[in-house]
């Protein structure tokens, strides 16, 4: 309920919006985690790459950075869980070889002889 008649309700932070954001974040986190992308790497990606990443995960790209921050938090939680349960099948990153499609390693400057 708005505080005054001229103030619109905040639909972006309603219970339904929060539940939707969390569900989207879980889908994205599952996709990203299996590709061995860490939270810091994810948050460092430019917006166009994040949109492509979301589409590759069959998810509409989030409209705000808030969802990506939730994804990063979920990645940290899954990393901690996987470290505690290394023998569990869910601790295996099934598509780690695809990380290079999203996170490029730093380019070393060429030095001549």
Short mmCIF file of C-alpha atoms in Angstrom, two decimals:
data_model
loop_
_atom_site.label_atom_id
_atom_site.label_comp_id
_atom_site.label_asym_id
_atom_site.label_seq_id
_atom_site.Cartn_x
_atom_site.Cartn_y
_atom_site.Cartn_z
CA UNK A 1 0.00 0.00 0.00
CA UNK A 2 1.45 3.39 -0.92
CA UNK A 3 2.23 5.87 1.86
CA UNK A 4 0.36 8.61 0.02
CA UNK A 5 -2.12 8.95 -2.83
CA UNK A 6 0.54 10.23 -5.23
CA UNK A 7 2.98 7.38 -4.53
CA UNK A 8 2.71 4.26 -6.69
CA UNK A 9 3.03 0.82 -5.10
CA UNK A 10 6.45 -0.84 -5.42
CA UNK A 11 5.63 -3.87 -7.56
CA UNK A 12 9.32 -4.66 -8.09
CA UNK A 13 9.66 -5.64 -4.45
CA UNK A 14 6.34 -7.37 -3.85
CA UNK A 15 6.26 -10.94 -2.59
CA UNK A 16 5.41 -12.20 -6.09
CA UNK A 17 8.27 -10.24 -7.68
CA UNK A 18 10.71 -11.50 -5.06
CA UNK A 19 9.61 -15.11 -5.61
CA UNK A 20 9.96 -14.68 -9.37
CA UNK A 21 13.41 -13.11 -8.97
CA UNK A 22 14.59 -15.98 -6.75
CA UNK A 23 13.27 -18.62 -9.18
CA UNK A 24 15.03 -16.91 -12.09
CA UNK A 25 18.21 -16.57 -10.05
CA UNK A 26 18.17 -20.30 -9.23
CA UNK A 27 17.85 -21.22 -12.92
CA UNK A 28 20.66 -18.88 -13.84
CA UNK A 29 22.87 -20.02 -10.96
CA UNK A 30 22.47 -23.68 -11.92
CA UNK A 31 23.50 -22.91 -15.50
CA UNK A 32 26.39 -20.66 -14.50
CA UNK A 33 27.71 -22.93 -11.74
CA UNK A 34 27.90 -25.96 -14.01
CA UNK A 35 30.11 -23.86 -16.32
CA UNK A 36 32.57 -23.13 -13.48
CA UNK A 37 31.90 -19.39 -13.48
CA UNK A 38 32.61 -17.89 -10.06
CA UNK A 39 30.56 -15.11 -8.48
CA UNK A 40 33.25 -12.45 -8.93
CA UNK A 41 33.69 -13.45 -12.58
CA UNK A 42 29.93 -13.27 -13.12
CA UNK A 43 29.59 -9.82 -11.60
CA UNK A 44 32.52 -8.57 -13.71
CA UNK A 45 30.86 -9.56 -16.99
CA UNK A 46 29.51 -6.71 -19.13
CA UNK A 47 25.73 -6.36 -19.51
CA UNK A 48 25.62 -7.68 -23.12
CA UNK A 49 27.41 -10.88 -22.06
CA UNK A 50 25.07 -11.30 -19.08
CA UNK A 51 22.07 -11.03 -21.41
CA UNK A 52 23.54 -13.68 -23.75
CA UNK A 53 24.30 -15.89 -20.76
CA UNK A 54 20.71 -15.65 -19.54
CA UNK A 55 19.38 -16.49 -23.00
CA UNK A 56 21.72 -19.48 -23.20
CA UNK A 57 20.20 -20.61 -19.91
CA UNK A 58 16.73 -20.41 -21.52
CA UNK A 59 15.83 -17.56 -19.18
CA UNK A 60 14.72 -14.02 -19.94
CA UNK A 61 17.58 -11.70 -19.00
CA UNK A 62 17.03 -9.98 -15.65
CA UNK A 63 16.13 -6.32 -15.96
CA UNK A 64 18.22 -5.27 -12.96
CA UNK A 65 21.53 -6.11 -11.37
CA UNK A 66 19.67 -7.20 -8.26
CA UNK A 67 18.91 -10.62 -9.74
CA UNK A 68 22.53 -11.07 -10.80
CA UNK A 69 23.65 -10.31 -7.23
CA UNK A 70 21.27 -13.03 -6.00
CA UNK A 71 22.81 -15.39 -8.59
CA UNK A 72 26.30 -14.52 -7.32
CA UNK A 73 25.23 -15.26 -3.74
CA UNK A 74 23.77 -18.61 -4.82
CA UNK A 75 27.04 -19.44 -6.61
CA UNK A 76 29.00 -18.74 -3.42
CA UNK A 77 26.62 -20.95 -1.44
CA UNK A 78 26.93 -23.79 -3.96
CA UNK A 79 30.74 -23.46 -4.02
CA UNK A 80 30.82 -23.78 -0.22
CA UNK A 81 28.47 -26.76 -0.32
CA UNK A 82 30.52 -28.45 -3.07
CA UNK A 83 33.70 -27.95 -1.05
CA UNK A 84 32.07 -29.72 1.90
CA UNK A 85 30.64 -32.51 -0.29
CA UNK A 86 33.24 -33.15 -3.01
CA UNK A 87 32.14 -36.76 -3.61
CA UNK A 88 28.49 -35.88 -4.21
CA UNK A 89 27.38 -36.07 -7.85
CA UNK A 90 25.86 -32.58 -7.62
CA UNK A 91 29.33 -31.18 -6.79
CA UNK A 92 30.55 -31.94 -10.31
CA UNK A 93 30.56 -29.09 -12.82
CA UNK A 94 29.21 -30.87 -15.89
CA UNK A 95 30.04 -28.14 -18.41
CA UNK A 96 33.22 -26.57 -17.03
CA UNK A 97 34.76 -26.66 -20.50
CA UNK A 98 32.21 -24.04 -21.61
CA UNK A 99 33.58 -21.42 -19.21
CA UNK A 100 35.81 -20.02 -21.95
CA UNK A 101 32.71 -19.12 -23.94
CA UNK A 102 31.79 -16.62 -21.24
CA UNK A 103 34.85 -15.73 -19.18
CA UNK A 104 37.92 -14.92 -21.21
CA UNK A 105 41.29 -15.41 -19.53
CA UNK A 106 43.43 -12.28 -19.29
CA UNK A 107 45.54 -11.69 -22.36
CA UNK A 108 49.24 -11.67 -21.61
CA UNK A 109 51.06 -8.89 -23.43
CA UNK A 110 53.36 -10.04 -26.14
CA UNK A 111 57.00 -9.37 -25.45
CA UNK A 112 59.47 -9.45 -28.28
CA UNK A 113 62.86 -11.09 -27.97
#
